[in-house]
Amino acid sequence: DYYHGRPVSAEDLIREMDSAEVDMAVIWQNPSATAYSDDPEHNTRALVRANGYVRDSALRFPDRFIPAGWVDPKACGLDNALQMAEMLVRDFGFLIVKLNPAQNRYRIDSPPVFTVVDRLVALGAVPAFHFGADGQYTPSGGLRQLAERYRPYPVVAVHMGGGGAAYETAESLYQDARRLGLDCPNIRYVLSAKRDTHMESDLIAYQLAGEPFCHNLFCASDAPYGRMAWNFGGFRSIFRSLIDGAHHTDARVRGRPGLFTLEAARGYLGGNFARFAVEGYRRLLAACQARPAVCP
């Protein structure tokens, strides 16, 4: 039967992408398939192997995958995490490097996190975080500290307050995340693992806010924890109802004919991230050219 923590190969993921009519996907390691121990050196080797599989998969399928890295300052130790950040950006060429405070049990606003992110930003990479209500490690105040510390540099927050929390528990962070993103335009949110009703409300709020906010949301599936065909089928249906507008249940949409267009929908479904990635790779390339001796 289906098991949430099962390993997923590059080939498995491409089959799922094909069924969901998804052209390209951002990929990073699956923590459920990376076994840690009490030894930071063992954990570092395991995480390097996992990141290496992501790199190798993107090299095998360069027109399908956008590779991203993963560091863990708690399980691997700060020094190892900093060395891994250097390797992921300079040697592997990853634009995005993720930290998961909830999965790996450390505060999003802790000193080791700031130290790692300082290094990533100096290298020209984009830091990404699991940001959800499934634990005490990712409060909205912590994400605000990061966004304000690095403003206007982009910070990616995955799930926009979602994750694995129960509905009532997640409600307040859903609301806080929406307000926080509109306060801090350098936050880019990945819409995944979150109630569909709230994701639709996020889309409406950001579209009403106009630029740059309408470019700051990226639709996603959180595969393998979310089924890509289900999620993107749902997103496409949501956008059809938003574009139609006249019969929508939300008065903000009914009262603004033409608020959502096909072009706007295409942005949320992939165009926003494509433009974000191109800008990021240009910045990363500029940083690389400033240090040619250490670039691949």
CSV table of C-alpha atoms in Angstrom, one decimal:
chain,number,residue,atom,x,y,z
A,1,ASP,CA,0.0,0.0,0.0
A,2,TYR,CA,1.0,3.6,-0.3
A,3,TYR,CA,3.6,4.8,2.3
A,4,HIS,CA,4.3,8.5,2.8
A,5,GLY,CA,8.0,8.1,3.5
A,6,ARG,CA,8.8,5.9,0.5
A,7,PRO,CA,11.8,6.8,-1.7
A,8,VAL,CA,11.0,8.4,-5.0
A,9,SER,CA,13.3,8.0,-8.0
A,10,ALA,CA,13.8,10.6,-10.7
A,11,GLU,CA,12.0,8.3,-13.1
A,12,ASP,CA,9.0,8.0,-10.7
A,13,LEU,CA,8.8,11.7,-10.5
A,14,ILE,CA,8.9,12.2,-14.2
A,15,ARG,CA,6.1,9.8,-14.7
A,16,GLU,CA,4.0,11.8,-12.2
A,17,MET,CA,4.9,15.0,-13.9
A,18,ASP,CA,3.8,13.6,-17.2
A,19,SER,CA,0.5,12.5,-15.8
A,20,ALA,CA,0.0,16.0,-14.3
A,21,GLU,CA,1.1,17.8,-17.4
A,22,VAL,CA,4.0,19.5,-15.5
A,23,ASP,CA,6.9,20.5,-17.7
A,24,MET,CA,9.6,21.2,-15.0
A,25,ALA,CA,9.8,20.8,-11.2
A,26,VAL,CA,12.1,22.0,-8.5
A,27,ILE,CA,13.5,19.0,-6.6
A,28,TRP,CA,15.4,18.5,-3.3
A,29,GLN,CA,16.1,15.6,-1.2
A,30,ASN,CA,13.3,13.7,0.7
A,31,PRO,CA,14.1,13.7,4.4
A,32,SER,CA,12.1,10.6,5.0
A,33,ALA,CA,14.5,8.6,2.8
A,34,THR,CA,17.7,10.0,4.4
A,35,ALA,CA,18.5,8.1,7.6
A,36,TYR,CA,20.2,10.1,10.3
A,37,SER,CA,22.0,8.8,13.4
A,38,ASP,CA,23.5,10.5,16.5
A,39,ASP,CA,26.8,11.1,14.6
A,40,PRO,CA,27.0,14.4,12.8
A,41,GLU,CA,29.7,13.0,10.4
A,42,HIS,CA,27.4,10.1,9.4
A,43,ASN,CA,24.5,12.6,8.9
A,44,THR,CA,26.7,14.8,6.8
A,45,ARG,CA,27.7,12.0,4.5
A,46,ALA,CA,24.1,10.8,4.2
A,47,LEU,CA,22.9,14.3,3.3
A,48,VAL,CA,25.7,14.8,0.8
A,49,ARG,CA,24.7,11.6,-0.9
A,50,ALA,CA,21.1,12.7,-1.0
A,51,ASN,CA,22.0,16.1,-2.5
A,52,GLY,CA,24.3,14.3,-5.0
A,53,TYR,CA,21.4,12.2,-6.2
A,54,VAL,CA,19.4,15.5,-6.8
A,55,ARG,CA,22.4,16.9,-8.8
A,56,ASP,CA,22.8,13.7,-10.8
A,57,SER,CA,19.1,13.5,-11.6
A,58,ALA,CA,19.1,17.1,-12.9
A,59,LEU,CA,22.1,16.4,-15.1
A,60,ARG,CA,20.3,13.3,-16.5
A,61,PHE,CA,17.1,15.2,-17.1
A,62,PRO,CA,18.1,18.9,-17.5
A,63,ASP,CA,14.9,19.9,-19.2
A,64,ARG,CA,12.7,18.4,-16.4
A,65,PHE,CA,14.3,19.2,-13.1
A,66,ILE,CA,15.6,22.4,-11.4
A,67,PRO,CA,17.8,21.1,-8.6
A,68,ALA,CA,17.9,22.6,-5.1
A,69,GLY,CA,19.9,21.7,-2.1
A,70,TRP,CA,19.3,20.9,1.6
A,71,VAL,CA,21.4,21.7,4.7
A,72,ASP,CA,20.9,20.8,8.3
A,73,PRO,CA,22.9,22.8,10.9
A,74,LYS,CA,21.6,20.7,13.8
A,75,ALA,CA,22.0,17.1,12.6
A,76,CYS,CA,25.2,17.8,10.7
A,77,GLY,CA,26.7,20.5,12.9
A,78,LEU,CA,27.2,24.1,12.0
A,79,ASP,CA,30.7,23.7,10.5
A,80,ASN,CA,29.6,20.8,8.3
A,81,ALA,CA,26.5,22.7,7.3
A,82,LEU,CA,28.6,25.7,6.2
A,83,GLN,CA,30.9,23.5,4.2
A,84,MET,CA,27.9,21.8,2.6
A,85,ALA,CA,26.4,25.2,1.7
A,86,GLU,CA,29.6,26.1,-0.1
A,87,MET,CA,29.7,22.7,-1.9
A,88,LEU,CA,26.0,22.9,-3.0
A,89,VAL,CA,26.4,26.4,-4.5
A,90,ARG,CA,29.9,26.5,-5.8
A,91,ASP,CA,30.4,22.9,-6.9
A,92,PHE,CA,26.8,21.7,-7.6
A,93,GLY,CA,25.6,25.0,-8.9
A,94,PHE,CA,22.3,25.0,-6.9
A,95,LEU,CA,20.4,28.2,-6.9
A,96,ILE,CA,18.1,27.3,-3.9
A,97,VAL,CA,19.2,25.7,-0.7
A,98,LYS,CA,16.5,24.6,1.8
A,99,LEU,CA,16.5,24.3,5.6
A,100,ASN,CA,13.7,22.4,7.3
A,101,PRO,CA,13.4,23.6,10.9
A,102,ALA,CA,10.2,21.5,11.5
A,103,GLN,CA,11.5,18.3,10.1
A,104,ASN,CA,15.0,18.6,11.7
A,105,ARG,CA,13.9,20.4,15.0
A,106,TYR,CA,15.5,23.7,15.3
A,107,ARG,CA,14.2,27.3,15.4
A,108,ILE,CA,13.9,29.1,12.1
A,109,ASP,CA,15.3,32.3,13.9
A,110,SER,CA,18.2,30.6,15.7
A,111,PRO,CA,21.8,31.8,15.5
A,112,PRO,CA,23.0,28.8,13.4
A,113,VAL,CA,20.3,29.4,10.9
A,114,PHE,CA,21.3,33.1,10.5
A,115,THR,CA,25.0,31.9,10.1
A,116,VAL,CA,24.1,29.5,7.3
A,117,VAL,CA,21.9,31.9,5.5
A,118,ASP,CA,24.5,34.6,5.7
A,119,ARG,CA,26.8,32.3,3.9
A,120,LEU,CA,24.2,31.3,1.3
A,121,VAL,CA,23.4,34.9,0.6
A,122,ALA,CA,27.1,35.8,0.3
A,123,LEU,CA,27.4,33.0,-2.3
A,124,GLY,CA,24.5,34.4,-4.3
A,125,ALA,CA,22.1,31.5,-3.5
A,126,VAL,CA,18.5,31.8,-2.3
A,127,PRO,CA,17.6,30.4,1.1
A,128,ALA,CA,14.4,28.4,1.4
A,129,PHE,CA,12.6,27.2,4.5
A,130,HIS,CA,9.8,24.8,5.5
A,131,PHE,CA,7.3,27.3,7.0
A,132,GLY,CA,4.3,25.6,8.5
A,133,ALA,CA,2.1,25.2,11.6
A,134,ASP,CA,3.3,21.6,12.3
A,135,GLY,CA,5.3,22.5,15.3
A,136,GLN,CA,6.8,25.3,17.3
A,137,TYR,CA,9.9,25.8,15.1
A,138,THR,CA,8.6,28.1,12.4
A,139,PRO,CA,6.6,30.9,13.9
A,140,SER,CA,5.7,33.9,11.7
A,141,GLY,CA,7.9,36.2,13.8
A,142,GLY,CA,10.9,34.0,12.9
A,143,LEU,CA,10.2,34.3,9.2
A,144,ARG,CA,9.7,38.0,9.6
A,145,GLN,CA,13.1,38.3,11.2
A,146,LEU,CA,14.7,36.6,8.3
A,147,ALA,CA,12.9,38.6,5.7
A,148,GLU,CA,13.8,41.9,7.3
A,149,ARG,CA,17.4,40.8,7.9
A,150,TYR,CA,18.0,40.1,4.2
A,151,ARG,CA,15.6,42.6,2.6
A,152,PRO,CA,15.4,43.1,-0.4
A,153,TYR,CA,17.1,39.7,-0.9
A,154,PRO,CA,14.6,37.0,-1.6
A,155,VAL,CA,13.6,34.4,1.0
A,156,VAL,CA,11.5,31.4,0.0
A,157,ALA,CA,9.0,30.0,2.5
A,158,VAL,CA,7.5,26.6,1.5
A,159,HIS,CA,3.8,25.9,2.3
A,160,MET,CA,2.9,29.5,3.3
A,161,GLY,CA,2.0,28.3,6.8
A,162,GLY,CA,0.7,24.9,5.8
A,163,GLY,CA,2.5,21.6,6.3
A,164,GLY,CA,1.1,18.8,8.4
A,165,ALA,CA,-0.9,20.7,11.1
A,166,ALA,CA,-4.6,20.2,11.9
A,167,TYR,CA,-7.0,22.7,10.5
A,168,GLU,CA,-7.7,24.6,13.7
A,169,THR,CA,-4.0,24.7,14.7
A,170,ALA,CA,-3.0,26.0,11.3
A,171,GLU,CA,-5.6,28.7,11.0
A,172,SER,CA,-3.7,31.5,12.8
A,173,LEU,CA,-0.5,30.9,10.9
A,174,TYR,CA,-2.4,30.8,7.6
A,175,GLN,CA,-3.7,34.3,8.4
A,176,ASP,CA,-0.3,35.5,9.7
A,177,ALA,CA,1.5,34.2,6.6
A,178,ARG,CA,-0.8,36.1,4.3
A,179,ARG,CA,-0.3,39.4,6.1
A,180,LEU,CA,3.5,38.8,6.5
A,181,GLY,CA,4.0,38.2,2.8
A,182,LEU,CA,2.2,41.5,2.0
A,183,ASP,CA,4.3,43.3,4.5
A,184,CYS,CA,7.6,41.8,3.2
A,185,PRO,CA,7.7,41.7,-0.6
A,186,ASN,CA,11.0,39.8,-0.6
A,187,ILE,CA,9.2,36.7,0.7
A,188,ARG,CA,8.3,34.2,-2.0
A,189,TYR,CA,5.7,31.6,-0.9
A,190,VAL,CA,5.3,28.1,-2.3
A,191,LEU,CA,1.7,27.1,-2.2
A,192,SER,CA,1.6,23.5,-1.2
A,193,ALA,CA,0.4,21.2,1.7
A,194,LYS,CA,-2.2,23.8,2.6
A,195,ARG,CA,-6.0,23.9,2.6
A,196,ASP,CA,-7.3,24.7,-0.9
A,197,THR,CA,-9.7,27.3,0.4
A,198,HIS,CA,-6.8,29.2,2.0
A,199,MET,CA,-4.6,28.9,-1.1
A,200,GLU,CA,-7.4,30.4,-3.1
A,201,SER,CA,-7.8,33.3,-0.6
A,202,ASP,CA,-4.0,33.8,-0.8
A,203,LEU,CA,-4.2,34.0,-4.6
A,204,ILE,CA,-7.0,36.6,-4.4
A,205,ALA,CA,-5.3,38.7,-1.8
A,206,TYR,CA,-2.0,38.8,-3.8
A,207,GLN,CA,-3.7,39.5,-7.1
A,208,LEU,CA,-5.6,42.4,-5.5
A,209,ALA,CA,-2.3,43.7,-4.1
A,210,GLY,CA,-0.8,43.9,-7.6
A,211,GLU,CA,2.9,44.1,-8.3
A,212,PRO,CA,5.3,42.8,-7.0
A,213,PHE,CA,3.0,40.6,-4.9
A,214,CYS,CA,1.2,39.0,-7.7
A,215,HIS,CA,4.5,37.5,-8.8
A,216,ASN,CA,5.5,36.2,-5.3
A,217,LEU,CA,3.4,33.0,-5.2
A,218,PHE,CA,4.4,29.7,-6.8
A,219,CYS,CA,1.9,26.8,-7.1
A,220,ALA,CA,3.4,23.4,-6.1
A,221,SER,CA,2.4,19.9,-5.0
A,222,ASP,CA,4.9,18.9,-2.2
A,223,ALA,CA,5.3,15.5,-4.0
A,224,PRO,CA,5.6,12.8,-2.9
A,225,TYR,CA,3.6,13.9,0.1
A,226,GLY,CA,1.1,15.5,-2.3
A,227,ARG,CA,-0.1,14.0,-5.5
A,228,MET,CA,1.0,16.2,-8.4
A,229,ALA,CA,-1.9,15.3,-10.7
A,230,TRP,CA,-4.4,16.1,-7.9
A,231,ASN,CA,-2.8,19.3,-6.9
A,232,PHE,CA,-2.3,20.8,-10.3
A,233,GLY,CA,-5.7,19.6,-11.5
A,234,GLY,CA,-7.1,21.5,-8.5
A,235,PHE,CA,-5.1,24.6,-9.2
A,236,ARG,CA,-6.3,24.7,-12.8
A,237,SER,CA,-9.9,24.3,-11.7
A,238,ILE,CA,-9.5,27.1,-9.1
A,239,PHE,CA,-8.1,29.4,-11.8
A,240,ARG,CA,-10.9,28.6,-14.2
A,241,SER,CA,-13.4,29.7,-11.6
A,242,LEU,CA,-11.4,32.9,-10.7
A,243,ILE,CA,-11.1,33.9,-14.4
A,244,ASP,CA,-14.8,33.4,-14.9
A,245,GLY,CA,-15.4,35.5,-11.8
A,246,ALA,CA,-19.0,36.4,-12.2
A,247,HIS,CA,-20.3,33.4,-10.3
A,248,HIS,CA,-17.5,33.1,-7.8
A,249,THR,CA,-18.4,32.8,-4.1
A,250,ASP,CA,-15.9,35.5,-3.1
A,251,ALA,CA,-17.3,39.0,-3.4
A,252,ARG,CA,-13.8,40.4,-4.0
A,253,VAL,CA,-13.7,38.4,-7.3
A,254,ARG,CA,-17.3,39.1,-8.3
A,255,GLY,CA,-16.8,42.8,-7.8
A,256,ARG,CA,-13.7,43.0,-9.9
A,257,PRO,CA,-14.4,41.6,-13.4
A,258,GLY,CA,-11.1,40.7,-15.1
A,259,LEU,CA,-9.2,40.5,-11.8
A,260,PHE,CA,-7.8,37.2,-13.0
A,261,THR,CA,-6.6,36.6,-16.5
A,262,LEU,CA,-5.1,33.6,-18.3
A,263,GLU,CA,-1.8,35.3,-18.2
A,264,ALA,CA,-2.0,35.8,-14.4
A,265,ALA,CA,-3.0,32.1,-14.0
A,266,ARG,CA,0.0,31.0,-16.1
A,267,GLY,CA,2.2,33.1,-13.8
A,268,TYR,CA,1.1,31.4,-10.6
A,269,LEU,CA,1.3,28.0,-12.3
A,270,GLY,CA,4.9,28.3,-13.3
A,271,GLY,CA,5.7,31.7,-15.0
A,272,ASN,CA,6.4,33.4,-11.7
A,273,PHE,CA,8.9,30.9,-10.6
A,274,ALA,CA,10.5,30.7,-14.1
A,275,ARG,CA,11.2,34.5,-14.0
A,276,PHE,CA,12.4,34.2,-10.4
A,277,ALA,CA,14.8,31.4,-11.3
A,278,VAL,CA,16.2,33.3,-14.3
A,279,GLU,CA,16.9,36.3,-12.2
A,280,GLY,CA,18.4,34.2,-9.5
A,281,TYR,CA,20.7,32.3,-11.9
A,282,ARG,CA,21.9,35.6,-13.3
A,283,ARG,CA,22.8,36.7,-9.8
A,284,LEU,CA,24.5,33.4,-9.0
A,285,LEU,CA,26.5,33.5,-12.3
A,286,ALA,CA,27.6,37.1,-11.4
A,287,ALA,CA,28.8,35.9,-8.0
A,288,CYS,CA,30.5,32.9,-9.6
A,289,GLN,CA,32.3,35.1,-12.1
A,290,ALA,CA,33.6,37.2,-9.3
A,291,ARG,CA,35.3,34.0,-7.9
A,292,PRO,CA,36.3,32.1,-11.1
A,293,ALA,CA,38.9,29.9,-9.3
A,294,VAL,CA,36.2,28.2,-7.2
A,295,CYS,CA,33.4,27.8,-9.8
A,296,PRO,CA,32.7,24.6,-11.6
